Coordinates of C-alpha atoms in Angstrom, one line a residue:
X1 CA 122.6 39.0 110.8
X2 CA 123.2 38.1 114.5
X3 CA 123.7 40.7 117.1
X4 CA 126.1 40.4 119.2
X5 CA 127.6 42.1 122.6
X6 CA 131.5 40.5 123.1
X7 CA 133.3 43.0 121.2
X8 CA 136.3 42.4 118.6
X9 CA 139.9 43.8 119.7
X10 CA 140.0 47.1 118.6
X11 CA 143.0 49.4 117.8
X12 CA 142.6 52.2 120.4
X13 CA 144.4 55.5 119.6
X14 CA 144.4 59.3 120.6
X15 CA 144.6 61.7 117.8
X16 CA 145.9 65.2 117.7
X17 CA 143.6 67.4 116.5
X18 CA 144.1 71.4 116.4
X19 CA 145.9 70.4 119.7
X20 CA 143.0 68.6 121.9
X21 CA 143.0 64.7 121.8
X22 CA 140.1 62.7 120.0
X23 CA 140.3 59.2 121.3
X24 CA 139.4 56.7 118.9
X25 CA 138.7 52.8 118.8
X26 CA 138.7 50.7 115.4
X27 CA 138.3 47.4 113.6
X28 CA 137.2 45.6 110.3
X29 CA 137.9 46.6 106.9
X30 CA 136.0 47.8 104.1
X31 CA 134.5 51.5 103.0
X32 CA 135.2 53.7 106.2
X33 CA 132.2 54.4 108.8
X34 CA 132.7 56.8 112.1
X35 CA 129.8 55.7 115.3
X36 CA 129.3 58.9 116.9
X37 CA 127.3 58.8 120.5
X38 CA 125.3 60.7 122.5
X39 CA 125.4 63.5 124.6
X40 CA 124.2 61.9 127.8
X41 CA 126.2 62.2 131.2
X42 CA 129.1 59.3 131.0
X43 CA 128.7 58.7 127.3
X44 CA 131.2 57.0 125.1
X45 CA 131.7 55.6 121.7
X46 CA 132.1 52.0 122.5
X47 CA 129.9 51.7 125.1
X48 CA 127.2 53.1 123.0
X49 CA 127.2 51.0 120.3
X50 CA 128.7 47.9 122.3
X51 CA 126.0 46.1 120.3
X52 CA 126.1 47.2 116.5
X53 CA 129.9 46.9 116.2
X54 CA 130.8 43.9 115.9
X55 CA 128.4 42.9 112.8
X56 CA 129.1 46.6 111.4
X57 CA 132.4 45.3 110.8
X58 CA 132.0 42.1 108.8
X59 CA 131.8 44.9 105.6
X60 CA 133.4 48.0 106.8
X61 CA 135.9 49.6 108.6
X62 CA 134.2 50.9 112.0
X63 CA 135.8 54.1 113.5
X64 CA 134.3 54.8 116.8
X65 CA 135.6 58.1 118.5
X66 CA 134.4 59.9 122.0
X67 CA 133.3 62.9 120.4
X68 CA 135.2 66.3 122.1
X69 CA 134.4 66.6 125.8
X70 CA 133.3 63.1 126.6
X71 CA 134.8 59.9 127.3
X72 CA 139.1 59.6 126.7
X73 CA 138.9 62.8 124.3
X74 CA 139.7 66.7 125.4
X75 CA 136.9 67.7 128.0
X76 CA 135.2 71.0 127.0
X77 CA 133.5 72.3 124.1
X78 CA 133.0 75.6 121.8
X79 CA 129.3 76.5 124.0
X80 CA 128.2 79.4 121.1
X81 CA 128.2 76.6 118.2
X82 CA 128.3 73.4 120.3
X83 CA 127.5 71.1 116.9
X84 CA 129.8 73.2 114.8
X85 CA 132.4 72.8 117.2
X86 CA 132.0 68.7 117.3
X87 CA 131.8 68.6 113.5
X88 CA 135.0 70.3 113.2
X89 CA 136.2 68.3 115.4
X90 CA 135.3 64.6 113.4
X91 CA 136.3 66.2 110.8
X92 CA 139.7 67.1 111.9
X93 CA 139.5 63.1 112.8
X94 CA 138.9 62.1 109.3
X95 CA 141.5 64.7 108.0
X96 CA 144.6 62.8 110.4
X97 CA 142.8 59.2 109.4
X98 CA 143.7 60.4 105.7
X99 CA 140.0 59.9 104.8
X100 CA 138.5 61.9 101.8
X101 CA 135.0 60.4 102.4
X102 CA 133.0 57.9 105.3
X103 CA 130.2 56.8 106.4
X104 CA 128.6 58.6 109.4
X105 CA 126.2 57.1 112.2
X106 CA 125.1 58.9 114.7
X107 CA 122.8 59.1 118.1
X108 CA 121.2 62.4 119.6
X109 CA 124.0 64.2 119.8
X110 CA 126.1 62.4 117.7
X111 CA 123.4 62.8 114.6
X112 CA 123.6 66.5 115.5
X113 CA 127.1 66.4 114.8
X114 CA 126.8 64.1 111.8
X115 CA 124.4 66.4 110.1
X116 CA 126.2 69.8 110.8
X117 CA 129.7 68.1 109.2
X118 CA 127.3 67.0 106.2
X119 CA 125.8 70.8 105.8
X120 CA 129.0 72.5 106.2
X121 CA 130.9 70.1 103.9
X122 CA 128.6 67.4 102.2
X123 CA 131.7 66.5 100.1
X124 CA 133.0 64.6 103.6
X125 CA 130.0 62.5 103.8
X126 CA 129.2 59.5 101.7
X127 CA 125.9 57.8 103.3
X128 CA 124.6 59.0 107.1
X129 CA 122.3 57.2 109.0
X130 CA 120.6 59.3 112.3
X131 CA 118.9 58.2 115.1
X132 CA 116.6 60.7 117.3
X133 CA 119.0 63.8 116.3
X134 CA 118.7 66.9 118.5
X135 CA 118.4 70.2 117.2
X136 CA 115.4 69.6 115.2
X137 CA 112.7 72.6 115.5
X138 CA 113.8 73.1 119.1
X139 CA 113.1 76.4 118.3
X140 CA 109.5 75.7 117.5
X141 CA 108.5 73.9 120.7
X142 CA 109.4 73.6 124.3
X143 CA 111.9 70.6 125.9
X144 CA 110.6 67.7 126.4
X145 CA 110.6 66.2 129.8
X146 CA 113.4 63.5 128.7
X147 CA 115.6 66.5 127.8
X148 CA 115.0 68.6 130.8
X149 CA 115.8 65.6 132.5
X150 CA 119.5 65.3 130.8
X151 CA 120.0 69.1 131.0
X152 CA 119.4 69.1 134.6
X153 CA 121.9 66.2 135.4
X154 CA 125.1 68.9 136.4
X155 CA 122.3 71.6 138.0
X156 CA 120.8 72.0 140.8
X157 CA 122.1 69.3 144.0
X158 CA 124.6 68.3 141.0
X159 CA 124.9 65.0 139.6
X160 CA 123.6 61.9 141.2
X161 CA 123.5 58.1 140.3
X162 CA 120.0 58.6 141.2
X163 CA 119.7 61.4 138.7
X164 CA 121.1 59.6 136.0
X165 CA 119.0 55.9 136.6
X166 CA 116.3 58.2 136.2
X167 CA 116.9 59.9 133.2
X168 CA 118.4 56.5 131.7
X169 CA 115.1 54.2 132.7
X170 CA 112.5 56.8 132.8
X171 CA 113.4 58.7 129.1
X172 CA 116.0 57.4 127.3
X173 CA 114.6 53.5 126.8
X174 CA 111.3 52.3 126.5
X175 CA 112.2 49.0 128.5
X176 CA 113.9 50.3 131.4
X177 CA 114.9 46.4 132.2
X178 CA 117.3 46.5 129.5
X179 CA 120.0 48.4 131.0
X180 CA 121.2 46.4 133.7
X181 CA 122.7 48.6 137.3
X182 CA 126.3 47.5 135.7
X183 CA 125.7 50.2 132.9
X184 CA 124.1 52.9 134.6
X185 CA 127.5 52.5 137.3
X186 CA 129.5 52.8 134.6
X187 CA 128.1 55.8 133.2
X188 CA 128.0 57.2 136.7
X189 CA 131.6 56.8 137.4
X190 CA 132.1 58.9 134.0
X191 CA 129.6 61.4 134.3
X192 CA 131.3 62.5 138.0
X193 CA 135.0 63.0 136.2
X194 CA 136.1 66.2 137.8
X195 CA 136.7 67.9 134.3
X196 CA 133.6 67.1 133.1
X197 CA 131.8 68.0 136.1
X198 CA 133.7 71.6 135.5
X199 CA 132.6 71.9 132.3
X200 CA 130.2 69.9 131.1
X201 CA 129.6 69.1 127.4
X202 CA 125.4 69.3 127.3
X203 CA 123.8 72.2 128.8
X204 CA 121.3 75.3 128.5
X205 CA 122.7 77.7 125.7
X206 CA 122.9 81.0 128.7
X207 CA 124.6 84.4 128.3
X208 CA 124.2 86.9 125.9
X209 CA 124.7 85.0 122.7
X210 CA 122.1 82.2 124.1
X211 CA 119.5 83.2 121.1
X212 CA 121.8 83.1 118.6
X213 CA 123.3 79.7 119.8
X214 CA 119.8 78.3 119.8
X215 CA 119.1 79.5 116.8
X216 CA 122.0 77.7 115.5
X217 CA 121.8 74.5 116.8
X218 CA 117.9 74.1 114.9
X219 CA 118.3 72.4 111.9
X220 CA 114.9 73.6 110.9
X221 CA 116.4 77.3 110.2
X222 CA 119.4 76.2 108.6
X223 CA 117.6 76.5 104.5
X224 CA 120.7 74.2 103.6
X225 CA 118.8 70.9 105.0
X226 CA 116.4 71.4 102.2
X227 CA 119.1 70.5 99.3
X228 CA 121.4 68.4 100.7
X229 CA 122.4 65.7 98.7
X230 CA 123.6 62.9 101.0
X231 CA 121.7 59.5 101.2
X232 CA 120.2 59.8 104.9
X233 CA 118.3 57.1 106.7
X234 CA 116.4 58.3 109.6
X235 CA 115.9 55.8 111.9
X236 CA 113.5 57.0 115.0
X237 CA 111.9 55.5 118.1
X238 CA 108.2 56.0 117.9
X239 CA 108.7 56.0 121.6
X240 CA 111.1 58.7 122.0
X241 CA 110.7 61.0 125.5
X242 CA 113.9 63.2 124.4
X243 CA 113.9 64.1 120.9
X244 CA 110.2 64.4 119.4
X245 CA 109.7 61.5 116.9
X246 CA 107.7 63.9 114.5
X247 CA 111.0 65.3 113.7
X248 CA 111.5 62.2 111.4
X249 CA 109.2 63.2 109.6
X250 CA 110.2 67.0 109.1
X251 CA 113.5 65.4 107.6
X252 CA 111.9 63.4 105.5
X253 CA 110.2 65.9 104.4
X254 CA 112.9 68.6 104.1
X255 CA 115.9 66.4 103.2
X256 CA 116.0 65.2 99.4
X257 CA 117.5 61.9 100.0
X258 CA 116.3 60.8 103.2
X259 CA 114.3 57.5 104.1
X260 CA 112.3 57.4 107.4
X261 CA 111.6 54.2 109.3
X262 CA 109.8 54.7 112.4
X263 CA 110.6 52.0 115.4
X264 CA 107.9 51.1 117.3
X265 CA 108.0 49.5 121.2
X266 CA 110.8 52.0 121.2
X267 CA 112.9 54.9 122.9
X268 CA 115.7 57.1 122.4
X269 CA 118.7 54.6 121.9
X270 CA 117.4 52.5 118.7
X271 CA 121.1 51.2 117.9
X272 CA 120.7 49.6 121.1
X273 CA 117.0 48.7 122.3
X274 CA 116.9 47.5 118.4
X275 CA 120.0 46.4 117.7
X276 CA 119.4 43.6 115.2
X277 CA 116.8 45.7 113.1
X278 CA 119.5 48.5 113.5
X279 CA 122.2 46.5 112.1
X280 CA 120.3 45.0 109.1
X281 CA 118.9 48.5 108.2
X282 CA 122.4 50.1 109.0
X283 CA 124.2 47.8 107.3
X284 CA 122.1 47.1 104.0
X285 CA 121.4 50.9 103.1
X286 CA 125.6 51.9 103.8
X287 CA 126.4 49.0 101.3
X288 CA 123.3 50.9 98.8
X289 CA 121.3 47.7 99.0
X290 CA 118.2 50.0 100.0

């Protein structure tokens, strides 16, 4: 399998859902997956996996939404159960795409996401594959630099270009020369729209419900990880300055159905520094082939 970077057509449409807009962008055919992103400053769906989709779609039909508060979707999210409220959300998205079932890949944030929909209603979920997802024993340990980093982008002077080439090049890669300035521009332009800048989607649980929102959003204290039926595959940059690698290992561990594979030379964005291991891993184990 090829990797490649020029991008199908895709069928772009905004969804209702509960009365905030989900934008979503499609193509292929086959058994339904959904490509959820990250939660860093400009993120979006396509952008994110600019490099997985096209080959993700020679046997499926790939679904690729800006998850609530980023990209073309509603701005603002539920800040006392920030991955409950993104779950509900996808979820919502699968309900208007009539689907019973899919596939679910997601990055940092978007893992976070993916995992909370499969806990809350496993049912949904048919295989999930998760790269470097937050919310694992963040309880347990303090930030790492690469996440202070992202959580300081809208504090402070506010958000800077600056800011964000150093959190992109610094934490969330290993090879910083494989973004090139045209991305982190991009992702500049977005992180700086006015709503999001108002509100924006990743930041420090605060007031008085922080504790229980932490709480919350580790997976570590939720005792439903621990009998979980769906097929996971855990794919995790042994490089990783933003989400501790060794939680790979506590969801192998906790998780009954869930493969590690642990991606050396590596950082925080493995769909993309990685992307032809990615696919072929990504692809084989949703088709059951591993």
């Amino acid at each position: 399998m090829t990797t490649s970077t020029a991008l199908p057509t895709m069928r772009e449409t905004t969804y209702d859902i509960a009365g905030r807009q989900i934008f979503a962008a499609e193509t292929g055919d086959g058994p339904p997956v959904l490509l959820l992103h990250g939660g860093g400053p400009g993120a979006s769906g396509v952008s994110t996996y600019a490099r997985n989709i096209t080959e993700l779609a020679e046997e499926h039909r790939v679904i690729v939404p800006d998850l609530p508060g980023y990209g073309r979707s509603t701005k603002g999210i539920d800040r006392t159960d920030p991955f409950g409220f993104l779950a509900d959300g996808i979820r919502g998205l699968l309900d208007r795409l009539g689907l019973e079932k899919a596939h679910l890949v997601g990055n940092s944030y978007g893992a976070s996401c993916s995992l909370r929909l499969a806990l809350d209603t496993p049912d949904r979920v048919d295989r999930m594959v998760l790269m470097g997802p937050g919310g694992i024993g963040t309880t347990r340990s303090l930030p790492t630099p690469g996440l202070n980093s992202l959580l300081n982008y809208y504090t402070g002077e506010g958000p800077s270009r600056q800011k964000l080439e150093t959190f992109i090049r610094d934490y969330l890669v290993f090879n910083a020369a494989d973004i090139p300035d045209s991305a982190i521009d991009e992702r500049y332009r977005a992180s700086i729209d006015p709503e999001v800048v108002a509100s924006p989607p990743l930041r420090r649980p605060s007031g008085p419900h922080a504790l229980r929102t932490l709480v919350r959003m580790d997976f570590t204290r939720d005792r439903r990880l621990n009998r979980l039926p769906v097929p996971t595959l855990v794919l995790w940059g042994a490089q990783d300055k933003v989400n501790r690698p060794s939680g790979g290992r506590v969801l192998a561990e906790r998780m009954p159905n869930c493969d590690l594979y642990l991606v050396a030379n590596t950082g925080h964005w493995v769909q993309f520094e990685r992307a032809e291991l990615f696919n072929r891993l990504c692809a084989d184990f949703l088709a059951g082939r591993r």
